[in-house]
Short mmCIF file of C-alpha atoms in Angstrom, two decimals:
data_model
loop_
_atom_site.label_atom_id
_atom_site.label_comp_id
_atom_site.label_asym_id
_atom_site.label_seq_id
_atom_site.Cartn_x
_atom_site.Cartn_y
_atom_site.Cartn_z
CA UNK A 1 -59.66 -37.88 -4.21
CA UNK A 2 -56.12 -38.56 -5.40
CA UNK A 3 -53.31 -37.62 -3.11
CA UNK A 4 -49.94 -36.55 -4.51
CA UNK A 5 -46.96 -38.09 -2.72
CA UNK A 6 -43.70 -36.17 -2.46
CA UNK A 7 -40.59 -37.97 -3.70
CA UNK A 8 -38.47 -36.29 -1.14
CA UNK A 9 -36.36 -34.42 -3.75
CA UNK A 10 -36.73 -30.79 -4.54
CA UNK A 11 -36.62 -29.41 -8.11
CA UNK A 12 -33.19 -28.09 -9.05
CA UNK A 13 -32.74 -24.38 -9.00
CA UNK A 14 -32.60 -22.68 -12.44
CA UNK A 15 -28.94 -21.85 -12.01
CA UNK A 16 -27.94 -25.38 -11.05
CA UNK A 17 -28.26 -27.14 -14.44
CA UNK A 18 -24.54 -27.53 -15.34
CA UNK A 19 -23.00 -30.96 -14.99
CA UNK A 20 -19.44 -32.19 -15.66
CA UNK A 21 -19.25 -35.62 -17.29
CA UNK A 22 -16.11 -37.66 -17.80
CA UNK A 23 -16.49 -39.04 -21.33
CA UNK A 24 -12.98 -40.34 -21.70
CA UNK A 25 -11.00 -37.57 -23.46
CA UNK A 26 -7.31 -37.87 -22.84
CA UNK A 27 -4.32 -35.78 -23.80
CA UNK A 28 -2.01 -37.00 -26.59
CA UNK A 29 1.04 -38.75 -25.14
CA UNK A 30 2.62 -39.95 -28.42
CA UNK A 31 5.66 -38.59 -30.26
CA UNK A 32 5.62 -35.12 -31.77
CA UNK A 33 6.87 -35.69 -35.32
CA UNK A 34 7.39 -32.02 -36.14
CA UNK A 35 7.80 -29.99 -39.33
CA UNK A 36 9.81 -32.51 -41.33
CA UNK A 37 7.12 -35.16 -41.02
CA UNK A 38 4.38 -32.68 -41.84
CA UNK A 39 6.29 -31.49 -44.88
CA UNK A 40 6.84 -35.06 -46.12
CA UNK A 41 3.18 -35.89 -45.56
CA UNK A 42 2.03 -32.82 -47.49
CA UNK A 43 4.43 -33.69 -50.31
CA UNK A 44 3.31 -37.31 -50.56
CA UNK A 45 -0.38 -36.47 -50.40
CA UNK A 46 0.01 -33.73 -53.02
CA UNK A 47 1.95 -36.10 -55.29
CA UNK A 48 -0.69 -38.80 -54.92
CA UNK A 49 -3.39 -36.24 -55.61
CA UNK A 50 -1.69 -35.25 -58.86
CA UNK A 51 -2.70 -38.66 -60.21
CA UNK A 52 -5.99 -38.92 -58.33
CA UNK A 53 -4.71 -41.55 -55.90
CA UNK A 54 -6.72 -41.59 -52.69
CA UNK A 55 -9.47 -39.57 -54.37
CA UNK A 56 -12.61 -40.40 -56.32
CA UNK A 57 -12.59 -42.34 -59.59
CA UNK A 58 -13.56 -39.16 -61.42
CA UNK A 59 -10.39 -37.46 -60.18
CA UNK A 60 -8.23 -40.27 -61.58
CA UNK A 61 -9.60 -40.19 -65.13
CA UNK A 62 -7.83 -37.16 -66.62
CA UNK A 63 -4.32 -37.56 -65.12
CA UNK A 64 -4.25 -41.28 -65.87
CA UNK A 65 -5.56 -40.69 -69.39
CA UNK A 66 -2.85 -38.10 -70.04
CA UNK A 67 -0.23 -40.48 -68.67
CA UNK A 68 -1.39 -43.15 -71.11
CA UNK A 69 -1.44 -40.64 -73.97
CA UNK A 70 2.17 -39.74 -73.17
CA UNK A 71 3.32 -43.38 -73.16
CA UNK A 72 1.35 -44.88 -76.06
CA UNK A 73 3.28 -43.11 -78.88
CA UNK A 74 6.55 -44.25 -77.29
CA UNK A 75 5.29 -47.83 -77.17
CA UNK A 76 4.24 -47.65 -80.83
CA UNK A 77 7.66 -46.31 -81.82
CA UNK A 78 9.33 -49.13 -79.94
CA UNK A 79 7.11 -51.73 -81.62
CA UNK A 80 7.93 -50.32 -85.05
CA UNK A 81 11.67 -50.21 -84.28
CA UNK A 82 11.67 -53.82 -83.08
CA UNK A 83 9.53 -55.08 -85.97
CA UNK A 84 11.54 -53.31 -88.67
CA UNK A 85 14.93 -53.87 -86.98
CA UNK A 86 15.64 -50.16 -87.34
CA UNK A 87 19.06 -48.72 -86.61
CA UNK A 88 17.69 -45.83 -84.54
CA UNK A 89 14.54 -44.70 -82.77
CA UNK A 90 12.15 -42.48 -84.77
CA UNK A 91 12.42 -39.69 -82.16
CA UNK A 92 15.36 -38.65 -80.00
CA UNK A 93 14.93 -38.79 -76.23
CA UNK A 94 15.40 -35.03 -75.93
CA UNK A 95 12.85 -34.41 -78.69
CA UNK A 96 9.97 -36.44 -77.26
CA UNK A 97 8.78 -33.92 -74.64
CA UNK A 98 8.90 -31.10 -77.20
CA UNK A 99 6.65 -33.11 -79.53
CA UNK A 100 4.24 -33.91 -76.68
CA UNK A 101 4.28 -30.44 -75.13
CA UNK A 102 0.52 -29.96 -75.66
CA UNK A 103 -0.22 -32.99 -73.46
CA UNK A 104 2.23 -31.77 -70.82
CA UNK A 105 0.65 -28.31 -70.81
CA UNK A 106 -2.81 -29.84 -70.37
CA UNK A 107 -1.57 -31.91 -67.44
CA UNK A 108 -0.08 -28.85 -65.73
CA UNK A 109 -3.27 -26.88 -66.36
CA UNK A 110 -5.40 -29.59 -64.77
CA UNK A 111 -3.23 -30.45 -61.78
CA UNK A 112 -1.70 -27.13 -60.66
CA UNK A 113 -5.12 -25.71 -59.69
CA UNK A 114 -6.03 -29.02 -58.06
CA UNK A 115 -2.91 -28.73 -55.91
CA UNK A 116 -3.44 -25.21 -54.57
CA UNK A 117 -6.79 -23.73 -55.63
CA UNK A 118 -8.82 -26.04 -53.38
CA UNK A 119 -6.87 -24.89 -50.33
CA UNK A 120 -7.57 -21.28 -51.28
CA UNK A 121 -11.23 -21.89 -52.03
CA UNK A 122 -11.97 -23.69 -48.75
CA UNK A 123 -9.63 -21.41 -46.76
CA UNK A 124 -7.55 -24.27 -45.34
CA UNK A 125 -4.18 -22.58 -45.82
CA UNK A 126 -4.30 -20.77 -42.42
CA UNK A 127 -5.07 -24.16 -40.84
CA UNK A 128 -1.83 -25.56 -42.25
CA UNK A 129 0.11 -22.66 -40.78
CA UNK A 130 -1.52 -23.06 -37.36
CA UNK A 131 0.58 -26.21 -36.96
CA UNK A 132 4.41 -26.55 -36.96
CA UNK A 133 4.40 -26.29 -40.77
CA UNK A 134 5.45 -22.88 -42.11
CA UNK A 135 5.03 -21.01 -45.39
CA UNK A 136 8.31 -22.32 -46.81
CA UNK A 137 7.32 -25.90 -45.96
CA UNK A 138 3.98 -25.57 -47.74
CA UNK A 139 5.47 -23.97 -50.85
CA UNK A 140 8.34 -26.46 -51.08
CA UNK A 141 6.05 -29.44 -50.64
CA UNK A 142 3.59 -28.27 -53.30
CA UNK A 143 6.36 -27.25 -55.71
CA UNK A 144 8.25 -30.52 -55.28
CA UNK A 145 5.08 -32.61 -55.57
CA UNK A 146 3.95 -31.11 -58.87
CA UNK A 147 7.49 -31.17 -60.29
CA UNK A 148 7.81 -34.83 -59.30
CA UNK A 149 4.45 -35.65 -60.89
CA UNK A 150 5.55 -33.92 -64.10
CA UNK A 151 8.86 -35.78 -64.05
CA UNK A 152 7.01 -39.09 -63.79
CA UNK A 153 4.76 -38.04 -66.68
CA UNK A 154 7.64 -37.05 -68.94
CA UNK A 155 10.25 -39.63 -67.91
CA UNK A 156 7.99 -42.68 -68.21
CA UNK A 157 7.79 -42.58 -72.03
CA UNK A 158 11.56 -42.08 -72.20
CA UNK A 159 11.95 -45.23 -70.14
CA UNK A 160 9.66 -47.04 -72.58
CA UNK A 161 11.83 -45.84 -75.47
CA UNK A 162 15.03 -46.87 -73.69
CA UNK A 163 13.82 -50.37 -72.85
CA UNK A 164 12.49 -50.78 -76.39
CA UNK A 165 15.81 -49.62 -77.86
CA UNK A 166 17.66 -52.23 -75.83
CA UNK A 167 15.17 -54.89 -76.93
CA UNK A 168 15.80 -53.82 -80.54
CA UNK A 169 19.51 -54.34 -79.83
CA UNK A 170 20.48 -50.77 -80.61
CA UNK A 171 23.86 -49.52 -79.42
CA UNK A 172 23.83 -49.60 -75.61
CA UNK A 173 26.22 -46.67 -75.08
CA UNK A 174 24.40 -44.34 -77.48
CA UNK A 175 21.00 -45.19 -76.05
CA UNK A 176 22.14 -44.79 -72.46
CA UNK A 177 23.68 -41.41 -73.25
CA UNK A 178 20.54 -40.25 -75.05
CA UNK A 179 18.33 -41.50 -72.22
CA UNK A 180 20.39 -39.62 -69.62
CA UNK A 181 20.25 -36.43 -71.71
CA UNK A 182 16.49 -36.83 -72.01
CA UNK A 183 16.12 -37.18 -68.23
CA UNK A 184 18.09 -33.97 -67.65
CA UNK A 185 15.90 -32.18 -70.18
CA UNK A 186 12.58 -33.30 -68.67
CA UNK A 187 13.84 -32.54 -65.15
CA UNK A 188 14.38 -28.92 -66.17
CA UNK A 189 11.03 -28.87 -67.95
CA UNK A 190 9.26 -30.29 -64.87
CA UNK A 191 10.66 -27.63 -62.54
CA UNK A 192 9.89 -24.82 -64.97
CA UNK A 193 6.34 -25.88 -65.79
CA UNK A 194 5.52 -26.69 -62.16
CA UNK A 195 6.64 -23.25 -60.99
CA UNK A 196 4.71 -21.39 -63.68
CA UNK A 197 1.57 -23.47 -63.19
CA UNK A 198 1.52 -23.08 -59.40
CA UNK A 199 2.11 -19.33 -59.52
CA UNK A 200 -0.82 -18.83 -61.90
CA UNK A 201 -3.12 -21.19 -59.98
CA UNK A 202 -2.28 -19.59 -56.62
CA UNK A 203 -4.00 -16.35 -57.62
CA UNK A 204 -7.49 -17.80 -58.03
CA UNK A 205 -9.55 -20.11 -55.80
CA UNK A 206 -11.62 -21.16 -58.81
CA UNK A 207 -10.20 -24.27 -60.42
CA UNK A 208 -11.81 -23.53 -63.79
CA UNK A 209 -10.22 -20.09 -63.97
CA UNK A 210 -6.86 -21.58 -63.00
CA UNK A 211 -7.06 -24.21 -65.73
CA UNK A 212 -7.93 -21.63 -68.38
CA UNK A 213 -5.18 -19.26 -67.24
CA UNK A 214 -2.44 -21.92 -67.26
CA UNK A 215 -3.47 -23.19 -70.70
CA UNK A 216 -3.52 -19.64 -72.03
CA UNK A 217 -0.05 -18.79 -70.72
CA UNK A 218 1.63 -21.98 -71.89
CA UNK A 219 -0.04 -22.30 -75.29
CA UNK A 220 -0.31 -18.66 -76.32
CA UNK A 221 3.33 -17.95 -75.55
CA UNK A 222 4.43 -21.02 -77.50
CA UNK A 223 2.21 -20.16 -80.45
CA UNK A 224 3.33 -16.52 -80.51
CA UNK A 225 7.03 -17.41 -80.23
CA UNK A 226 6.79 -20.09 -82.93
CA UNK A 227 5.03 -17.65 -85.27
CA UNK A 228 7.59 -14.91 -84.71
CA UNK A 229 10.45 -17.36 -85.21
CA UNK A 230 8.95 -18.54 -88.50
CA UNK A 231 8.56 -14.93 -89.68
CA UNK A 232 12.15 -14.11 -88.72
CA UNK A 233 13.41 -17.20 -90.52
CA UNK A 234 11.47 -16.36 -93.71
CA UNK A 235 12.79 -12.80 -93.66
CA UNK A 236 16.36 -14.04 -93.32
CA UNK A 237 16.85 -12.87 -89.72
CA UNK A 238 18.21 -16.21 -88.55
CA UNK A 239 20.16 -14.56 -85.72
CA UNK A 240 16.90 -13.43 -84.12
CA UNK A 241 15.33 -16.90 -84.15
CA UNK A 242 17.11 -18.23 -81.02
CA UNK A 243 16.58 -15.01 -79.05
CA UNK A 244 12.84 -15.05 -79.68
CA UNK A 245 12.81 -18.48 -78.04
CA UNK A 246 13.54 -16.86 -74.69
CA UNK A 247 9.87 -15.87 -74.34
CA UNK A 248 8.22 -19.28 -74.11
CA UNK A 249 8.80 -22.02 -71.48
CA UNK A 250 8.93 -24.91 -73.95
CA UNK A 251 11.30 -23.08 -76.32
CA UNK A 252 13.51 -22.22 -73.35
CA UNK A 253 13.91 -25.93 -72.66
CA UNK A 254 14.46 -26.56 -76.37
CA UNK A 255 17.23 -23.94 -76.43
CA UNK A 256 19.00 -25.36 -73.36
CA UNK A 257 19.01 -28.93 -74.60
CA UNK A 258 20.06 -28.04 -78.14
CA UNK A 259 22.95 -25.94 -76.77
CA UNK A 260 24.23 -28.34 -74.11
CA UNK A 261 22.67 -31.79 -74.62
CA UNK A 262 23.30 -32.29 -78.30
CA UNK A 263 19.62 -32.21 -79.19
CA UNK A 264 18.26 -31.24 -82.58
CA UNK A 265 16.50 -27.90 -82.24
CA UNK A 266 12.83 -27.54 -83.12
CA UNK A 267 13.41 -23.90 -84.08
CA UNK A 268 12.69 -22.99 -87.74
CA UNK A 269 15.53 -24.14 -89.94
CA UNK A 270 16.90 -26.24 -87.08
CA UNK A 271 18.97 -23.25 -85.95
CA UNK A 272 19.38 -23.54 -82.20
CA UNK A 273 21.28 -21.25 -79.86
CA UNK A 274 25.06 -21.33 -79.68
CA UNK A 275 26.80 -22.31 -76.47
CA UNK A 276 27.04 -18.65 -75.40
CA UNK A 277 23.36 -18.11 -76.16
CA UNK A 278 22.61 -21.40 -74.42
CA UNK A 279 24.03 -19.95 -71.21
CA UNK A 280 21.47 -17.15 -71.49
CA UNK A 281 18.69 -19.70 -72.05
CA UNK A 282 19.79 -21.67 -69.00
CA UNK A 283 20.03 -18.57 -66.80
CA UNK A 284 16.57 -17.41 -67.89
CA UNK A 285 15.09 -20.84 -67.19
CA UNK A 286 16.69 -21.05 -63.75
CA UNK A 287 15.68 -17.45 -63.07
CA UNK A 288 12.04 -18.26 -63.88
CA UNK A 289 12.13 -21.25 -61.52
CA UNK A 290 13.60 -19.11 -58.72
CA UNK A 291 11.16 -16.28 -59.43
CA UNK A 292 8.23 -18.73 -59.31
CA UNK A 293 9.35 -19.97 -55.92
CA UNK A 294 9.76 -16.40 -54.65
CA UNK A 295 6.32 -15.36 -55.90
CA UNK A 296 4.73 -18.39 -54.24
CA UNK A 297 6.43 -17.52 -50.95
CA UNK A 298 5.16 -13.94 -51.07
CA UNK A 299 1.69 -15.07 -52.09
CA UNK A 300 1.27 -17.56 -49.25
CA UNK A 301 2.72 -15.28 -46.63
CA UNK A 302 -0.20 -12.97 -47.40
CA UNK A 303 -2.75 -15.78 -47.60
CA UNK A 304 -1.63 -17.28 -44.30
CA UNK A 305 -2.12 -14.08 -42.34
#
């Protein structure tokens, strides 16, 4: 008959199962970098994300393709100017972004939702605000990142044109002046388009809806304004042509640069706004940028609650 031997230890009581184990967790003793560092990090990551950097290959395809599409026509123009020893570039620096506005609109439509809609969809915005970063930091970082990405997109082909013009031995002073005017124009365009795109995208967590909404706003307004301007020009109401341009972002930029930067207007008949009307165009453009920032602040104060 088998005999059971006691081990000398009694079974633990049911309420005595908790144990404390030291597994090596330690408190953070490093520097606290604060809001400024967090804001810079959010800006840099958002800017990189606008071109798919640090993300999957699939995320890089569209922004890189649009960047190439923006630069290839400029490279072709440069090649033609050098080969034919032309006396001027086929397109003015201030005119290039207006010609390529469809590509710019598509870029904004694809990247504005990518910048903010994912945070809304996965509800990560309150997590940002649980740290030293505040609503203003988030909005400024996202706004600045998309505007910077747009400036890179629109300024790169101008740089190609400028370098090509110098290689073609065109007048240095004229080309430098035109290049500087073009940079001012695309800087205004970048701020305006970034603000509009982010405001629209911030109201939907669905990226597809955001893309469709941004495309609709930018393209429909341009198409409607261009049609109304053409009708006014045909009917002899040339004074109304510049004022109609106040109702589309791209025609706003066109009006500002034709009034103050010596650009040739794309309005029907080439009739751009006068200097006095140009002031109105500039104020409306700056007002839209400020209003976009204000709407984003109000939107994210509600989202972050």
